[in-house]
Amino acid sequence: MLGRLGKRPPPGGGKAKSSPSKRLKAIKKEGKGSGSDSESDERSPVPSILSPRRKTLQRNTREIPDSEAEDDEALNTRSNEPVQTGLEQALLPIKTDKDAIEEYETLRAVGGLELADLQQRLGDRTWTRGKSSIYVDAFNLALETVLDEESHLFDAAETKLFEEWRALPYEAQYLYVRLFLRKTHAWHRIARLGYYGDIADMPGAVSELYRFRDVPEPTAEAQVTPGELEPPEGAVLESCFTFADNSDDHITTLEEASSLLLLDELKAIAKEAKVQGKNKTELLKALRRTSGKQAGLDFVPLTRSDTQESLQSYASGEREESPSKTNRDTHFVRKIMAETGQCIRLSPAPLKLFERVHLVFYRSTEWTEKSLTTIILARIARRNFPEYIVSRSANIFASRSLLLEFEASLRTQLRIDNILEFSGYPTKEGLQVVLDIFEEVLPRFRALLAEEQRKEDSIYFSGEGSYLRRLSPAWVYTRIVHKAAFVLGTGKFKQHAREHEILSELLDQRLFHASRRGAWYQRKALLEEHYMASLNPSDTRTPEENKKHWKRIALKTCEQGLQDNLVHLIYHYDLQKRITKLEKSLKIAKRFQHDFLHATLAKPFERTFEGTRIERAPPPVPRLRRDSSAVTSKGSGADTPPVLTRRGAKTIWLDPLEGQGECSVESMCLSHYRMLGYKGFHAEGGIVRTLFALLFFDVLFCYVPNVFQTAYQTCPLDLHTEGFVEARMSEVNARLAEIGNGEAERIIRDVWATQGERKTCVVGLDWNFELEDLCEIVRCFGGDKLGTLCKVMAEEYAERGGGVPDLFLWKVSDQIKTKANGGAVGEVVFSEVKSENDRLSDTQRLWLHVLMGAGIKVELCHAKAKEVKVLD
């Protein structure tokens, strides 16, 4: 039995050969793979201008990092938390790195890959180096799918642009797609692009993208949307366009040109200009400040007649200068452009059009390079997928105008987010801008809400609208109204009566942002308890009676929140606390008060395990000078173990059960729990996700329109959204009732019998757990606690992905199961392990709150070093 405490078998299906006490994590992070063809490609994140949240994670394309090292660090930080589309989350978590892409293209080359549907869309061409690529295949797959099914969203000019795209040579298409997946608003040096394996004629590919092309004049007038100042510059497709911009025609100012420089190049320019700075930011500011329009005999302006050759000769000093041309700015622009060479940038109008295509294809405003390649790589993966009905709606946007309004609403939302969240503490002027936008948006929000309610009552079937509504402008407007309600209640405005009115309006609708309903109830009850009495004096009630009147209304609001089936479980505890407080304030008789003792949160039990920690001695640091302040007094700290590990770093310990071998702090604590009679895993969220996937298998893959758009998904597209439960309310409640009645073990065994041999790919499901262990675990859980845990996962699968306690433990009790214990035959424990340098994160605290609220035992396990061994 002790063997079950150890590692799970490796994914290959064989048994683990190493010590059984060291439990592996259920899910390991994949290595970083960019699939790039050049070093510069790997350094470039992939923004989506349609996504305000994604946009805020990126540096402004005109902003230069303080140093090249800082730039690398910033990019690495962003890459640690990639933004995934719903489609990426639903597909199999397969390798999408450069090796996987090369394997795909090799299979295409030898004819060993059958992609009938893709080949049919792309002209049945076979792959040869320099003639096809997975990036171009995926890009064209998205385009052709959208045009086949939703061409009504594009006008004649845009359709003509797509025809021009199809006519582009392969190398020009390849270059465009690779730039499309990089910093799409940035200038790129052509000399540093690379891609020589796929582009034999780089100048020819660039020239194709530079070439002017004609499209029909737009017939429709510019669309006006509430809250938007004007469309972004260059977003409107003119009658003549290019796929890419040439730096010779567009870079004319020092600010634009200096943004292209690397740190070393900027230092050289700064030295010539005799300016100083500690980093890029300071150097750029100093250069632009001192340049201005200062005159000098040695500076020559940039003219349209200057060719690339003349710029190069100018940089080398071969060209004679004209003393009559005296503009200092243009001198530095010439120097910079001679250093960088010709640059290329994707033209805004075609770029935004292709981003719109991807918005329609992915049903998401956030997508990356992996979004393009994952869908194709999933098709060739030899894995077993669940059986479900594939359904892709062709009318997710009823008209072109709604699509354009949705885009515009995202830009308006981004303006608000920039004011409230990403520009420091908001000023009163900024908050007033938010309220002005809100007043402009509110009538349109109400009109769209009424229209959506009509669809829900008469058109949508079987929860169809819950996922589609996320791509409605009303979805974005609801978030704007929510943000404005917060602004109304801030100290700068204190319009609590209006805030209460807006919160009531938000709660009256049940279609948008259901996950915020708990917070709306909480805020509404707070206003009613503390502010509404003074804002609404009564002629028939004394001030004290009026206060009690509004407190009774606040009490009713909290009760409505607890009864609202769309309010997520994590809000129940705060609503219950407010009810208890209000009932005490109103002096309600004890027999009429609510009893929430069953939901009272206990503090996690704290336990300490002692062990031996291993430290690696750092290399000796040579002393450059004698510093008396660094000399410690004799004997100070002589008996204190050395502390060499920095805060947050992983520590190494000796395993007390496995021959004193080196292990992690979690494995050391797990061995101590084994000595106390527990069985368990170091799985973090792996065991929770596995239990949820097995217990909700048929609920996950029941028919809901539009959430299964390919045959290669491991979950519905709406699992990571709040619409998952809403679209399957009856199925979810029925399953929770079965779990509460003790049917969990039967459900798991039934799913295992039908899917276990095939190892069906399901999100979060790890088939390396033993069936008997899982069945024993659900028996120890008891129906009520397990049902509560599953409900939290169903409501907030995406939010509950991290922060699960490190260790999952269970112990079978000798006592006969009792109804009071929910039918459990033992106990389960979640244990969060913390060494001396660790502390709880916010996500971990929230999980502890959720687990204790469900009545599940939680422990905070401290690892204490009784001895520290320093190894050379």
CSV table of C-alpha atoms in Angstrom, one decimal, residues 391-624:
chain,number,residue,atom,x,y,z
A,391,SER,CA,-20.9,22.2,-34.6
A,392,ARG,CA,-19.6,25.5,-36.0
A,393,SER,CA,-22.1,28.3,-36.3
A,394,ALA,CA,-21.9,30.5,-39.4
A,395,ASN,CA,-23.8,33.4,-37.9
A,396,ILE,CA,-21.9,34.1,-34.8
A,397,PHE,CA,-21.9,37.7,-36.0
A,398,ALA,CA,-25.3,38.5,-37.5
A,399,SER,CA,-23.9,41.3,-39.7
A,400,ARG,CA,-20.8,43.1,-40.6
A,401,SER,CA,-21.8,46.2,-38.6
A,402,LEU,CA,-22.0,44.1,-35.4
A,403,LEU,CA,-18.5,42.7,-36.1
A,404,LEU,CA,-17.2,46.2,-36.5
A,405,GLU,CA,-19.0,47.4,-33.4
A,406,PHE,CA,-17.5,44.6,-31.4
A,407,GLU,CA,-14.0,45.6,-32.6
A,408,ALA,CA,-14.8,49.3,-31.7
A,409,SER,CA,-16.1,48.3,-28.3
A,410,LEU,CA,-12.8,46.5,-27.5
A,411,ARG,CA,-10.9,49.6,-28.4
A,412,THR,CA,-13.2,51.6,-26.1
A,413,GLN,CA,-12.7,49.1,-23.3
A,414,LEU,CA,-8.9,49.4,-23.8
A,415,ARG,CA,-9.2,53.2,-23.3
A,416,ILE,CA,-10.9,52.6,-20.0
A,417,ASP,CA,-8.5,50.0,-18.9
A,418,ASN,CA,-5.6,52.3,-19.7
A,419,ILE,CA,-7.1,55.0,-17.4
A,420,LEU,CA,-8.1,52.7,-14.5
A,421,GLU,CA,-5.4,50.1,-14.4
A,422,PHE,CA,-2.4,50.7,-16.5
A,423,SER,CA,-1.5,54.4,-16.1
A,424,GLY,CA,-0.9,54.7,-12.4
A,425,TYR,CA,-3.4,56.1,-10.0
A,426,PRO,CA,-6.3,57.6,-12.0
A,427,THR,CA,-6.9,61.3,-11.9
A,428,LYS,CA,-10.3,62.9,-11.5
A,429,GLU,CA,-10.1,64.0,-15.1
A,430,GLY,CA,-9.4,60.4,-16.2
A,431,LEU,CA,-12.3,59.1,-14.2
A,432,GLN,CA,-14.6,61.7,-15.7
A,433,VAL,CA,-13.6,60.4,-19.1
A,434,VAL,CA,-14.7,57.0,-18.0
A,435,LEU,CA,-18.0,58.3,-16.9
A,436,ASP,CA,-18.5,60.2,-20.1
A,437,ILE,CA,-17.9,57.0,-22.1
A,438,PHE,CA,-20.3,55.2,-19.8
A,439,GLU,CA,-23.1,57.7,-20.4
A,440,GLU,CA,-22.6,57.3,-24.1
A,441,VAL,CA,-22.5,53.5,-24.0
A,442,LEU,CA,-25.4,53.0,-21.6
A,443,PRO,CA,-28.3,53.5,-24.1
A,444,ARG,CA,-26.7,51.1,-26.6
A,445,PHE,CA,-26.1,48.6,-23.9
A,446,ARG,CA,-29.8,48.6,-23.0
A,447,ALA,CA,-30.8,48.2,-26.6
A,448,LEU,CA,-28.5,45.3,-27.2
A,449,LEU,CA,-29.5,43.7,-23.9
A,450,ALA,CA,-33.2,43.8,-24.9
A,451,GLU,CA,-32.3,42.3,-28.3
A,452,GLU,CA,-30.2,39.5,-26.7
A,453,GLN,CA,-33.0,38.7,-24.3
A,454,ARG,CA,-35.4,38.4,-27.2
A,455,LYS,CA,-33.0,35.9,-28.8
A,456,GLU,CA,-32.7,34.0,-25.6
A,457,ASP,CA,-36.5,33.7,-25.2
A,458,SER,CA,-37.3,32.8,-28.8
A,459,ILE,CA,-34.3,31.7,-30.9
A,460,TYR,CA,-31.5,30.2,-28.9
A,461,PHE,CA,-31.8,26.5,-28.1
A,462,SER,CA,-30.1,24.3,-25.5
A,463,GLY,CA,-27.8,27.1,-24.0
A,464,GLU,CA,-26.6,28.1,-27.5
A,465,GLY,CA,-26.4,31.8,-26.6
A,466,SER,CA,-24.2,31.5,-23.5
A,467,TYR,CA,-21.0,31.1,-25.5
A,468,LEU,CA,-22.0,33.3,-28.5
A,469,ARG,CA,-22.7,36.2,-26.2
A,470,ARG,CA,-19.0,36.6,-25.4
A,471,LEU,CA,-18.6,38.0,-28.9
A,472,SER,CA,-21.4,40.5,-28.7
A,473,PRO,CA,-20.7,44.2,-28.2
A,474,ALA,CA,-23.1,44.0,-25.3
A,475,TRP,CA,-20.6,41.7,-23.5
A,476,VAL,CA,-18.0,44.4,-23.7
A,477,TYR,CA,-20.4,47.2,-22.8
A,478,THR,CA,-21.5,45.2,-19.7
A,479,ARG,CA,-17.9,45.3,-18.5
A,480,ILE,CA,-17.7,49.0,-19.2
A,481,VAL,CA,-20.9,49.6,-17.2
A,482,HIS,CA,-19.4,47.5,-14.4
A,483,LYS,CA,-16.2,49.6,-14.4
A,484,ALA,CA,-18.3,52.8,-14.4
A,485,ALA,CA,-20.2,51.7,-11.4
A,486,PHE,CA,-17.0,51.4,-9.5
A,487,VAL,CA,-16.0,54.9,-10.6
A,488,LEU,CA,-19.3,56.3,-9.4
A,489,GLY,CA,-18.7,55.0,-5.9
A,490,THR,CA,-15.1,56.3,-5.6
A,491,GLY,CA,-14.2,59.0,-3.2
A,492,LYS,CA,-13.8,61.5,-6.0
A,493,PHE,CA,-17.5,61.3,-7.0
A,494,LYS,CA,-19.4,59.4,-4.2
A,495,GLN,CA,-22.5,59.1,-6.4
A,496,HIS,CA,-23.7,56.1,-4.4
A,497,ALA,CA,-27.4,56.5,-5.4
A,498,ARG,CA,-26.5,56.2,-9.1
A,499,GLU,CA,-24.1,53.4,-8.4
A,500,HIS,CA,-26.9,51.5,-6.6
A,501,GLU,CA,-29.2,52.1,-9.6
A,502,ILE,CA,-26.6,50.7,-12.0
A,503,LEU,CA,-25.8,47.7,-9.8
A,504,SER,CA,-29.6,46.9,-9.7
A,505,GLU,CA,-29.8,47.1,-13.5
A,506,LEU,CA,-26.8,44.8,-13.8
A,507,LEU,CA,-28.4,42.3,-11.5
A,508,ASP,CA,-31.7,42.4,-13.3
A,509,GLN,CA,-30.1,41.0,-16.4
A,510,ARG,CA,-28.8,37.4,-16.3
A,511,LEU,CA,-27.1,37.1,-19.7
A,512,PHE,CA,-23.7,38.8,-19.4
A,513,HIS,CA,-20.9,38.4,-16.9
A,514,ALA,CA,-22.6,36.0,-14.5
A,515,SER,CA,-19.3,35.5,-12.7
A,516,ARG,CA,-19.5,39.1,-11.4
A,517,ARG,CA,-23.0,38.7,-9.9
A,518,GLY,CA,-21.6,37.8,-6.5
A,519,ALA,CA,-19.5,40.9,-6.4
A,520,TRP,CA,-22.5,43.0,-7.5
A,521,TYR,CA,-24.7,41.6,-4.7
A,522,GLN,CA,-21.9,42.3,-2.1
A,523,ARG,CA,-21.5,45.9,-3.2
A,524,LYS,CA,-25.2,46.5,-3.5
A,525,ALA,CA,-25.8,45.2,0.0
A,526,LEU,CA,-22.9,47.4,1.4
A,527,LEU,CA,-24.5,50.5,-0.2
A,528,GLU,CA,-27.9,49.6,1.3
A,529,GLU,CA,-26.4,49.0,4.7
A,530,HIS,CA,-24.3,52.2,5.0
A,531,TYR,CA,-25.3,54.9,2.5
A,532,MET,CA,-28.9,54.5,1.1
A,533,ALA,CA,-30.7,55.6,4.3
A,534,SER,CA,-29.0,59.0,4.3
A,535,LEU,CA,-29.5,59.4,0.5
A,536,ASN,CA,-33.2,58.5,0.7
A,537,PRO,CA,-34.8,60.2,3.8
A,538,SER,CA,-38.3,59.3,4.6
A,539,ASP,CA,-41.2,61.5,5.6
A,540,THR,CA,-43.0,58.7,7.5
A,541,ARG,CA,-39.9,57.1,9.2
A,542,THR,CA,-37.5,58.5,11.7
A,543,PRO,CA,-33.8,58.4,10.7
A,544,GLU,CA,-33.2,55.4,12.9
A,545,GLU,CA,-36.2,53.5,11.5
A,546,ASN,CA,-35.0,54.4,8.0
A,547,LYS,CA,-31.6,52.9,8.7
A,548,LYS,CA,-33.2,49.7,9.9
A,549,HIS,CA,-35.4,49.7,6.8
A,550,TRP,CA,-32.4,49.8,4.5
A,551,LYS,CA,-30.6,47.2,6.5
A,552,ARG,CA,-33.5,44.9,6.0
A,553,ILE,CA,-33.3,45.6,2.3
A,554,ALA,CA,-29.5,44.8,2.5
A,555,LEU,CA,-30.4,41.5,4.3
A,556,LYS,CA,-32.8,40.6,1.5
A,557,THR,CA,-30.1,41.4,-1.1
A,558,CYS,CA,-27.7,39.0,0.6
A,559,GLU,CA,-30.4,36.3,0.7
A,560,GLN,CA,-31.1,36.8,-3.0
A,561,GLY,CA,-27.4,36.4,-3.7
A,562,LEU,CA,-27.2,33.1,-1.9
A,563,GLN,CA,-30.3,31.9,-3.7
A,564,ASP,CA,-29.1,33.0,-7.2
A,565,ASN,CA,-27.8,29.9,-8.9
A,566,LEU,CA,-25.5,32.0,-11.1
A,567,VAL,CA,-23.6,33.3,-8.1
A,568,HIS,CA,-20.3,31.4,-7.8
A,569,LEU,CA,-19.6,29.5,-4.6
A,570,ILE,CA,-16.6,31.6,-3.7
A,571,TYR,CA,-18.9,34.6,-2.9
A,572,HIS,CA,-21.2,32.7,-0.5
A,573,TYR,CA,-18.9,33.0,2.6
A,574,ASP,CA,-18.8,36.8,2.4
A,575,LEU,CA,-22.6,37.0,1.8
A,576,GLN,CA,-23.2,34.7,4.8
A,577,LYS,CA,-21.0,36.9,7.0
A,578,ARG,CA,-22.9,40.0,6.1
A,579,ILE,CA,-26.2,38.3,6.8
A,580,THR,CA,-25.0,37.3,10.2
A,581,LYS,CA,-23.9,40.8,10.9
A,582,LEU,CA,-27.1,42.4,9.7
A,583,GLU,CA,-29.3,40.0,11.7
A,584,LYS,CA,-27.4,40.8,14.8
A,585,SER,CA,-27.7,44.6,14.1
A,586,LEU,CA,-31.4,44.3,13.5
A,587,LYS,CA,-31.8,42.2,16.7
A,588,ILE,CA,-33.7,39.5,14.9
A,589,ALA,CA,-34.8,36.7,17.2
A,590,LYS,CA,-32.4,33.8,17.4
A,591,ARG,CA,-35.0,31.3,16.1
A,592,PHE,CA,-35.4,33.4,12.9
A,593,GLN,CA,-31.7,33.9,12.2
A,594,HIS,CA,-29.8,31.9,9.6
A,595,ASP,CA,-27.5,29.2,10.8
A,596,PHE,CA,-24.2,29.1,8.9
A,597,LEU,CA,-22.2,27.1,11.3
A,598,HIS,CA,-21.8,24.4,8.7
A,599,ALA,CA,-19.9,26.9,6.5
A,600,THR,CA,-17.8,28.5,9.2
A,601,LEU,CA,-14.2,28.6,8.1
A,602,ALA,CA,-11.6,27.1,10.4
A,603,LYS,CA,-8.0,28.1,10.3
A,604,PRO,CA,-5.8,25.6,8.6
A,605,PHE,CA,-4.1,23.2,10.9
A,606,GLU,CA,-0.4,24.0,11.1
A,607,ARG,CA,2.1,21.2,11.2
A,608,THR,CA,5.9,21.3,11.3
A,609,PHE,CA,8.2,18.6,10.0
A,610,GLU,CA,12.0,18.7,10.6
A,611,GLY,CA,14.5,17.5,8.2
A,612,THR,CA,18.0,18.0,6.8
A,613,ARG,CA,18.4,20.6,4.1
A,614,ILE,CA,21.2,20.6,1.5
A,615,GLU,CA,22.9,23.8,0.4
A,616,ARG,CA,25.3,24.2,-2.4
A,617,ALA,CA,28.2,26.5,-1.4
A,618,PRO,CA,28.5,29.5,-3.7
A,619,PRO,CA,31.8,30.1,-5.5
A,620,PRO,CA,34.3,32.2,-3.5
A,621,VAL,CA,34.1,35.9,-4.1
A,622,PRO,CA,37.4,37.7,-4.2
A,623,ARG,CA,37.7,40.5,-1.7
A,624,LEU,CA,38.7,43.7,-3.6
